[in-house]
């Protein structure tokens, strides 16, 4: 299988007026084409920092990020980034928000337009193309953010807690929609979540990070048939609860190391 994301000995130190802090140390990870990975771990363990390094928004203090074999030093259109907050512009329509990435790339041709409309349709938003963000629910707005991310056709999606601000039912629905959409398009995804069951339900593989400094604590393969079930059904599979408890145990061990899992 083709490796699309390759992290080698990534270390990141934040330096500011108050000094230097080691956020990530010696992270090595390979992700193959089409794989869905979740990063879980207590607050402050470096999950967002790791996504920022992969996206090229941050430059690592040491180590390398390669995307499809290419050394990453700045953001690339191969990688799309979706955040917890949707950051939709209130003065732009849904269509205009969804097509902003293409616009920034100078793509305003009819093919680009019909692709965005097609994606809005896939996400059940075709009636809202001319609406404004404040007219939409939180779940709908996150679907617009997903369309905006997919519109520039990245091969790899980085998802930083995209469901955590949503109510439980909407979150479950969106998990299914995202999982099915990314799988059918053979996208590679790296999801950050602090929700263990979401990680199991959505992923092929789970990477557990420990804090201070952020390091990989464990890597856990999600077994079949949980892996190929859609997230809602995955939660009903035999084996789901065993895996949940195993991961929960890892979190408790980190607590035992004097690490807080709050927040
Ligand atoms: P997570 O996403 O897992 O909660 P972060 O990647 O946001 O963790 O943060 C990892 C560590 O780096 C934390 O200790 C945090 O306080 C620190 N950190 C994050 N961003 C900055 C920054 N811009 N300047 C200094 N320290 C930072
Ligand atoms: Mg974070």
Short mmCIF file of N, CA, C and O in Angstrom, two decimals, residues 152-255:
data_model
loop_
_atom_site.label_atom_id
_atom_site.label_comp_id
_atom_site.label_asym_id
_atom_site.label_seq_id
_atom_site.Cartn_x
_atom_site.Cartn_y
_atom_site.Cartn_z
N UNK A 152 -11.54 21.77 -3.02
CA UNK A 152 -10.23 21.94 -3.66
C UNK A 152 -9.58 20.59 -3.93
O UNK A 152 -8.41 20.53 -4.31
N UNK A 153 -10.33 19.51 -3.70
CA UNK A 153 -9.90 18.14 -3.98
C UNK A 153 -8.55 17.75 -3.34
O UNK A 153 -7.64 17.28 -4.02
N UNK A 154 -8.45 17.94 -2.01
CA UNK A 154 -7.24 17.45 -1.34
C UNK A 154 -7.27 15.92 -1.28
O UNK A 154 -8.35 15.33 -1.24
N UNK A 155 -6.10 15.29 -1.29
CA UNK A 155 -6.04 13.83 -1.13
C UNK A 155 -6.15 13.46 0.34
O UNK A 155 -6.58 12.37 0.68
N UNK A 156 -5.70 14.40 1.18
CA UNK A 156 -5.61 14.12 2.62
C UNK A 156 -6.42 15.15 3.38
O UNK A 156 -6.31 16.35 3.11
N UNK A 157 -7.26 14.67 4.31
CA UNK A 157 -8.03 15.60 5.13
C UNK A 157 -7.58 15.53 6.57
O UNK A 157 -7.48 14.44 7.15
N UNK A 158 -7.33 16.70 7.15
CA UNK A 158 -7.01 16.80 8.57
C UNK A 158 -8.23 17.37 9.26
O UNK A 158 -8.74 18.42 8.86
N UNK A 159 -8.74 16.65 10.25
CA UNK A 159 -10.00 17.03 10.88
C UNK A 159 -9.74 17.24 12.37
O UNK A 159 -9.43 16.30 13.09
N UNK A 160 -9.80 18.50 12.84
CA UNK A 160 -9.49 18.79 14.24
C UNK A 160 -10.78 18.96 15.04
O UNK A 160 -11.38 20.02 15.04
N UNK A 161 -11.21 17.89 15.69
CA UNK A 161 -12.42 17.86 16.50
C UNK A 161 -13.62 18.51 15.80
O UNK A 161 -14.28 19.37 16.36
N UNK A 162 -13.92 18.08 14.57
CA UNK A 162 -14.96 18.77 13.80
C UNK A 162 -16.38 18.54 14.34
O UNK A 162 -17.30 19.25 13.96
N UNK A 163 -16.54 17.55 15.21
CA UNK A 163 -17.89 17.23 15.70
C UNK A 163 -18.12 17.66 17.14
O UNK A 163 -19.20 17.48 17.68
N UNK A 164 -17.08 18.19 17.79
CA UNK A 164 -17.16 18.32 19.24
C UNK A 164 -18.09 19.43 19.71
O UNK A 164 -18.53 19.42 20.85
N UNK A 165 -18.44 20.38 18.82
CA UNK A 165 -19.34 21.45 19.25
C UNK A 165 -20.81 21.10 18.96
O UNK A 165 -21.69 21.91 19.21
N UNK A 166 -21.06 19.90 18.44
CA UNK A 166 -22.42 19.56 18.01
C UNK A 166 -23.15 18.73 19.06
O UNK A 166 -22.53 18.05 19.86
N UNK A 167 -24.48 18.78 19.02
CA UNK A 167 -25.24 17.92 19.92
C UNK A 167 -25.04 16.46 19.50
O UNK A 167 -24.65 16.18 18.36
N UNK A 168 -25.33 15.53 20.43
CA UNK A 168 -24.94 14.14 20.24
C UNK A 168 -25.52 13.52 18.96
O UNK A 168 -24.82 12.87 18.19
N UNK A 169 -26.80 13.76 18.72
CA UNK A 169 -27.46 13.15 17.57
C UNK A 169 -26.88 13.67 16.24
O UNK A 169 -26.61 12.90 15.32
N UNK A 170 -26.66 14.98 16.18
CA UNK A 170 -26.09 15.59 14.98
C UNK A 170 -24.68 15.07 14.74
O UNK A 170 -24.27 14.79 13.61
N UNK A 171 -23.95 14.93 15.85
CA UNK A 171 -22.58 14.43 15.78
C UNK A 171 -22.54 13.01 15.18
O UNK A 171 -21.74 12.73 14.29
N UNK A 172 -23.46 12.14 15.62
CA UNK A 172 -23.50 10.78 15.09
C UNK A 172 -23.84 10.78 13.60
O UNK A 172 -23.25 10.05 12.81
N UNK A 173 -24.79 11.63 13.22
CA UNK A 173 -25.18 11.71 11.80
C UNK A 173 -24.01 12.20 10.94
O UNK A 173 -23.75 11.67 9.86
N UNK A 174 -23.32 13.20 11.47
CA UNK A 174 -22.22 13.77 10.70
C UNK A 174 -21.03 12.81 10.61
O UNK A 174 -20.35 12.75 9.59
N UNK A 175 -20.81 12.06 11.68
CA UNK A 175 -19.75 11.03 11.64
C UNK A 175 -20.00 10.08 10.47
O UNK A 175 -19.09 9.75 9.71
N UNK A 176 -21.25 9.62 10.34
CA UNK A 176 -21.60 8.70 9.26
C UNK A 176 -21.38 9.35 7.89
O UNK A 176 -20.79 8.75 7.00
N UNK A 177 -21.86 10.58 7.77
CA UNK A 177 -21.74 11.29 6.49
C UNK A 177 -20.27 11.47 6.10
O UNK A 177 -19.88 11.21 4.95
N UNK A 178 -19.46 11.88 7.06
CA UNK A 178 -18.04 12.10 6.78
C UNK A 178 -17.35 10.78 6.43
O UNK A 178 -16.62 10.68 5.44
N UNK A 179 -17.64 9.73 7.22
CA UNK A 179 -17.00 8.44 6.99
C UNK A 179 -17.34 7.91 5.59
O UNK A 179 -16.46 7.50 4.83
N UNK A 180 -18.62 7.95 5.24
CA UNK A 180 -19.07 7.42 3.94
C UNK A 180 -18.50 8.28 2.79
O UNK A 180 -18.02 7.74 1.78
N UNK A 181 -18.54 9.59 2.97
CA UNK A 181 -18.05 10.50 1.92
C UNK A 181 -16.55 10.29 1.67
O UNK A 181 -16.12 10.15 0.52
N UNK A 182 -15.77 10.23 2.74
CA UNK A 182 -14.32 10.10 2.56
C UNK A 182 -13.95 8.73 2.02
O UNK A 182 -13.07 8.58 1.18
N UNK A 183 -14.66 7.70 2.49
CA UNK A 183 -14.36 6.34 2.04
C UNK A 183 -14.67 6.20 0.54
O UNK A 183 -13.89 5.65 -0.22
N UNK A 184 -15.85 6.71 0.13
CA UNK A 184 -16.24 6.54 -1.27
C UNK A 184 -15.31 7.32 -2.20
O UNK A 184 -15.18 6.98 -3.37
N UNK A 185 -14.66 8.35 -1.69
CA UNK A 185 -13.73 9.13 -2.53
C UNK A 185 -12.28 8.70 -2.32
O UNK A 185 -11.36 9.35 -2.82
N UNK A 186 -12.08 7.65 -1.52
CA UNK A 186 -10.75 7.12 -1.22
C UNK A 186 -9.79 8.18 -0.69
O UNK A 186 -8.61 8.23 -1.05
N UNK A 187 -10.32 9.05 0.17
CA UNK A 187 -9.47 10.07 0.80
C UNK A 187 -8.74 9.46 1.99
O UNK A 187 -9.22 8.50 2.61
N UNK A 188 -7.61 10.04 2.31
CA UNK A 188 -6.87 9.68 3.51
C UNK A 188 -7.26 10.72 4.58
O UNK A 188 -7.37 11.89 4.25
N UNK A 189 -7.50 10.26 5.81
CA UNK A 189 -7.96 11.21 6.82
C UNK A 189 -7.23 11.03 8.14
O UNK A 189 -6.92 9.90 8.54
N UNK A 190 -6.96 12.14 8.79
CA UNK A 190 -6.41 12.12 10.15
C UNK A 190 -7.34 12.97 11.01
O UNK A 190 -7.47 14.17 10.81
N UNK A 191 -8.02 12.29 11.93
CA UNK A 191 -9.02 12.94 12.78
C UNK A 191 -8.47 13.10 14.20
O UNK A 191 -7.98 12.14 14.78
N UNK A 192 -8.58 14.30 14.73
CA UNK A 192 -8.27 14.53 16.14
C UNK A 192 -9.58 14.53 16.90
O UNK A 192 -10.55 15.18 16.49
N UNK A 193 -9.63 13.75 17.97
CA UNK A 193 -10.84 13.74 18.79
C UNK A 193 -10.45 13.40 20.22
O UNK A 193 -9.42 12.76 20.46
N UNK A 194 -11.25 13.87 21.19
CA UNK A 194 -10.99 13.40 22.55
C UNK A 194 -12.04 12.35 22.93
O UNK A 194 -12.10 11.91 24.07
N UNK A 195 -12.84 11.94 21.92
CA UNK A 195 -13.94 11.00 22.15
C UNK A 195 -13.49 9.60 21.70
O UNK A 195 -13.35 9.33 20.50
N UNK A 196 -13.24 8.73 22.66
CA UNK A 196 -12.71 7.39 22.37
C UNK A 196 -13.65 6.61 21.45
O UNK A 196 -13.22 5.96 20.50
N UNK A 197 -14.97 6.69 21.71
CA UNK A 197 -15.88 5.88 20.90
C UNK A 197 -15.96 6.41 19.46
O UNK A 197 -16.10 5.64 18.51
N UNK A 198 -15.84 7.72 19.30
CA UNK A 198 -15.80 8.29 17.95
C UNK A 198 -14.57 7.78 17.19
O UNK A 198 -14.64 7.41 16.01
N UNK A 199 -13.44 7.74 17.89
CA UNK A 199 -12.20 7.26 17.27
C UNK A 199 -12.36 5.81 16.81
O UNK A 199 -12.01 5.47 15.67
N UNK A 200 -12.93 4.97 17.66
CA UNK A 200 -13.11 3.56 17.29
C UNK A 200 -14.08 3.44 16.12
O UNK A 200 -13.84 2.70 15.16
N UNK A 201 -15.19 4.16 16.21
CA UNK A 201 -16.24 4.03 15.21
C UNK A 201 -15.79 4.48 13.83
O UNK A 201 -16.26 3.97 12.82
N UNK A 202 -14.88 5.46 13.77
CA UNK A 202 -14.52 6.05 12.48
C UNK A 202 -13.24 5.51 11.86
O UNK A 202 -13.03 5.68 10.66
N UNK A 203 -12.37 4.90 12.66
CA UNK A 203 -10.98 4.72 12.19
C UNK A 203 -10.61 3.31 11.77
O UNK A 203 -11.22 2.33 12.18
N UNK A 204 -9.52 3.25 11.00
CA UNK A 204 -8.82 1.99 10.73
C UNK A 204 -7.76 1.78 11.81
O UNK A 204 -7.42 0.65 12.14
N UNK A 205 -7.25 2.89 12.32
CA UNK A 205 -6.13 2.80 13.27
C UNK A 205 -6.20 4.00 14.21
O UNK A 205 -6.58 5.10 13.79
N UNK A 206 -5.85 3.78 15.47
CA UNK A 206 -5.91 4.84 16.47
C UNK A 206 -4.52 5.06 17.06
O UNK A 206 -3.86 4.11 17.47
N UNK A 207 -4.11 6.31 17.08
CA UNK A 207 -2.81 6.65 17.67
C UNK A 207 -3.09 7.39 18.97
O UNK A 207 -3.77 8.42 18.97
N UNK A 208 -2.60 6.84 20.07
CA UNK A 208 -2.81 7.46 21.38
C UNK A 208 -1.58 8.27 21.73
O UNK A 208 -0.46 7.74 21.75
N UNK A 209 -1.80 9.57 21.99
CA UNK A 209 -0.69 10.44 22.38
C UNK A 209 -0.69 10.66 23.88
O UNK A 209 -1.76 10.71 24.50
N UNK A 210 0.48 10.80 24.46
CA UNK A 210 0.59 11.16 25.87
C UNK A 210 1.24 12.54 25.96
O UNK A 210 2.02 12.90 25.08
N UNK A 211 0.89 13.30 26.99
CA UNK A 211 1.39 14.67 27.05
C UNK A 211 2.72 14.85 27.79
O UNK A 211 3.18 13.94 28.46
N UNK A 212 3.24 16.07 27.62
CA UNK A 212 4.39 16.59 28.38
C UNK A 212 5.58 15.66 28.42
O UNK A 212 5.87 15.12 29.48
N UNK A 213 6.31 15.53 27.39
CA UNK A 213 6.04 16.06 26.06
C UNK A 213 5.17 15.10 25.26
O UNK A 213 5.06 13.93 25.62
N UNK A 214 4.53 15.62 24.21
CA UNK A 214 3.67 14.79 23.38
C UNK A 214 4.45 13.69 22.67
O UNK A 214 5.36 13.95 21.90
N UNK A 215 4.09 12.46 23.00
CA UNK A 215 4.74 11.31 22.38
C UNK A 215 3.68 10.28 22.03
O UNK A 215 2.59 10.31 22.59
N UNK A 216 4.00 9.35 21.15
CA UNK A 216 3.05 8.29 20.84
C UNK A 216 3.10 7.25 21.96
O UNK A 216 4.14 6.68 22.25
N UNK A 217 1.95 7.06 22.62
CA UNK A 217 1.85 6.10 23.71
C UNK A 217 1.58 4.70 23.15
O UNK A 217 2.12 3.71 23.61
N UNK A 218 0.67 4.64 22.18
CA UNK A 218 0.28 3.34 21.61
C UNK A 218 -0.36 3.55 20.24
O UNK A 218 -0.90 4.62 19.96
N UNK A 219 -0.26 2.53 19.41
CA UNK A 219 -0.97 2.53 18.14
C UNK A 219 -1.82 1.27 18.11
O UNK A 219 -1.32 0.18 18.36
N UNK A 220 -3.11 1.45 17.86
CA UNK A 220 -4.05 0.33 17.98
C UNK A 220 -4.81 0.17 16.65
O UNK A 220 -5.42 1.12 16.17
N UNK A 221 -4.75 -1.02 16.07
CA UNK A 221 -5.53 -1.30 14.86
C UNK A 221 -6.97 -1.59 15.25
O UNK A 221 -7.20 -2.37 16.18
N UNK A 222 -7.91 -0.99 14.54
CA UNK A 222 -9.32 -1.31 14.79
C UNK A 222 -9.64 -2.57 13.99
O UNK A 222 -9.42 -2.61 12.78
N UNK A 223 -10.12 -3.62 14.66
CA UNK A 223 -10.35 -4.89 13.95
C UNK A 223 -11.62 -4.87 13.10
O UNK A 223 -12.53 -4.08 13.34
N UNK A 224 -11.66 -5.76 12.13
CA UNK A 224 -12.92 -6.04 11.41
C UNK A 224 -13.84 -6.77 12.38
O UNK A 224 -13.34 -7.49 13.24
N UNK A 225 -15.16 -6.66 12.29
CA UNK A 225 -15.91 -5.87 11.30
C UNK A 225 -16.19 -4.43 11.76
O UNK A 225 -16.86 -3.70 11.04
N UNK A 226 -15.62 -4.01 12.91
CA UNK A 226 -15.87 -2.64 13.38
C UNK A 226 -15.37 -1.64 12.35
O UNK A 226 -16.02 -0.65 12.02
N UNK A 227 -14.19 -1.95 11.81
CA UNK A 227 -13.52 -1.06 10.88
C UNK A 227 -14.34 -0.73 9.63
O UNK A 227 -14.41 0.41 9.19
N UNK A 228 -14.98 -1.75 9.06
CA UNK A 228 -15.70 -1.46 7.81
C UNK A 228 -17.16 -1.08 8.01
O UNK A 228 -17.82 -0.67 7.06
N UNK A 229 -17.64 -1.18 9.25
CA UNK A 229 -19.02 -0.75 9.51
C UNK A 229 -19.08 0.77 9.52
O UNK A 229 -18.10 1.43 9.86
N UNK A 230 -20.23 1.33 9.14
CA UNK A 230 -20.38 2.78 9.27
C UNK A 230 -20.42 3.10 10.77
O UNK A 230 -20.81 2.25 11.58
N UNK A 231 -19.99 4.33 11.17
CA UNK A 231 -19.80 4.62 12.60
C UNK A 231 -20.97 4.24 13.50
O UNK A 231 -20.76 3.65 14.57
N UNK A 232 -22.19 4.54 13.09
CA UNK A 232 -23.34 4.24 13.96
C UNK A 232 -23.45 2.73 14.22
O UNK A 232 -23.72 2.30 15.33
N UNK A 233 -23.24 1.93 13.16
CA UNK A 233 -23.32 0.47 13.28
C UNK A 233 -22.10 -0.08 14.01
O UNK A 233 -22.20 -1.09 14.72
N UNK A 234 -20.96 0.56 13.82
CA UNK A 234 -19.72 0.09 14.46
C UNK A 234 -19.88 0.00 15.97
O UNK A 234 -19.38 -0.91 16.62
N UNK A 235 -20.65 0.96 16.51
CA UNK A 235 -20.84 1.01 17.96
C UNK A 235 -21.62 -0.21 18.47
O UNK A 235 -21.62 -0.48 19.66
N UNK A 236 -22.32 -0.90 17.56
CA UNK A 236 -23.12 -2.07 17.97
C UNK A 236 -22.35 -3.37 17.78
O UNK A 236 -22.83 -4.44 18.15
N UNK A 237 -21.17 -3.31 17.19
CA UNK A 237 -20.40 -4.53 16.91
C UNK A 237 -19.82 -5.14 18.19
O UNK A 237 -19.42 -4.42 19.10
N UNK A 238 -19.78 -6.49 18.19
CA UNK A 238 -19.10 -7.18 19.28
C UNK A 238 -17.64 -6.75 19.20
O UNK A 238 -17.10 -6.56 18.12
N UNK A 239 -17.02 -6.55 20.31
CA UNK A 239 -15.62 -6.14 20.29
C UNK A 239 -15.44 -4.65 20.49
O UNK A 239 -14.37 -4.19 20.88
N UNK A 240 -16.51 -3.89 20.21
CA UNK A 240 -16.42 -2.44 20.36
C UNK A 240 -16.09 -2.06 21.81
O UNK A 240 -15.19 -1.27 22.08
N UNK A 241 -16.83 -2.67 22.73
CA UNK A 241 -16.66 -2.29 24.14
C UNK A 241 -15.31 -2.74 24.70
O UNK A 241 -14.70 -2.03 25.50
N UNK A 242 -14.84 -3.91 24.25
CA UNK A 242 -13.49 -4.35 24.66
C UNK A 242 -12.43 -3.33 24.27
O UNK A 242 -11.57 -2.98 25.07
N UNK A 243 -12.54 -2.90 23.02
CA UNK A 243 -11.55 -1.93 22.53
C UNK A 243 -11.67 -0.61 23.29
O UNK A 243 -10.67 0.01 23.64
N UNK A 244 -12.93 -0.21 23.56
CA UNK A 244 -13.15 1.02 24.32
C UNK A 244 -12.43 0.93 25.67
O UNK A 244 -11.72 1.84 26.08
N UNK A 245 -12.62 -0.20 26.35
CA UNK A 245 -12.02 -0.35 27.68
C UNK A 245 -10.50 -0.40 27.64
O UNK A 245 -9.83 0.10 28.53
N UNK A 246 -9.99 -1.00 26.55
CA UNK A 246 -8.53 -1.04 26.40
C UNK A 246 -7.96 0.38 26.26
O UNK A 246 -6.97 0.74 26.90
N UNK A 247 -8.64 1.19 25.44
CA UNK A 247 -8.18 2.57 25.25
C UNK A 247 -8.40 3.41 26.51
O UNK A 247 -7.56 4.21 26.90
N UNK A 248 -9.53 3.16 27.15
CA UNK A 248 -9.84 3.85 28.42
C UNK A 248 -8.73 3.55 29.44
O UNK A 248 -8.26 4.44 30.16
N UNK A 249 -8.30 2.29 29.45
CA UNK A 249 -7.22 1.86 30.34
C UNK A 249 -5.93 2.65 30.08
O UNK A 249 -5.23 3.05 31.01
N UNK A 250 -5.65 2.88 28.80
CA UNK A 250 -4.44 3.65 28.45
C UNK A 250 -4.54 5.08 29.00
O UNK A 250 -3.57 5.63 29.49
N UNK A 251 -5.76 5.65 28.90
CA UNK A 251 -5.96 7.00 29.44
C UNK A 251 -5.76 7.00 30.96
O UNK A 251 -5.17 7.90 31.52
N UNK A 252 -6.27 5.95 31.61
CA UNK A 252 -6.14 5.89 33.08
C UNK A 252 -4.69 5.73 33.51
O UNK A 252 -4.26 6.31 34.49
N UNK A 253 -3.93 4.95 32.72
CA UNK A 253 -2.51 4.83 33.02
C UNK A 253 -1.82 6.19 32.96
O UNK A 253 -0.95 6.49 33.76
N UNK A 254 -2.25 6.99 31.96
CA UNK A 254 -1.64 8.32 31.83
C UNK A 254 -2.01 9.17 33.04
O UNK A 254 -1.20 9.93 33.54
N UNK A 255 -3.25 9.01 33.54
CA UNK A 255 -3.67 9.68 34.78
C UNK A 255 -2.74 9.26 35.91
O UNK A 255 -2.32 10.08 36.71
#
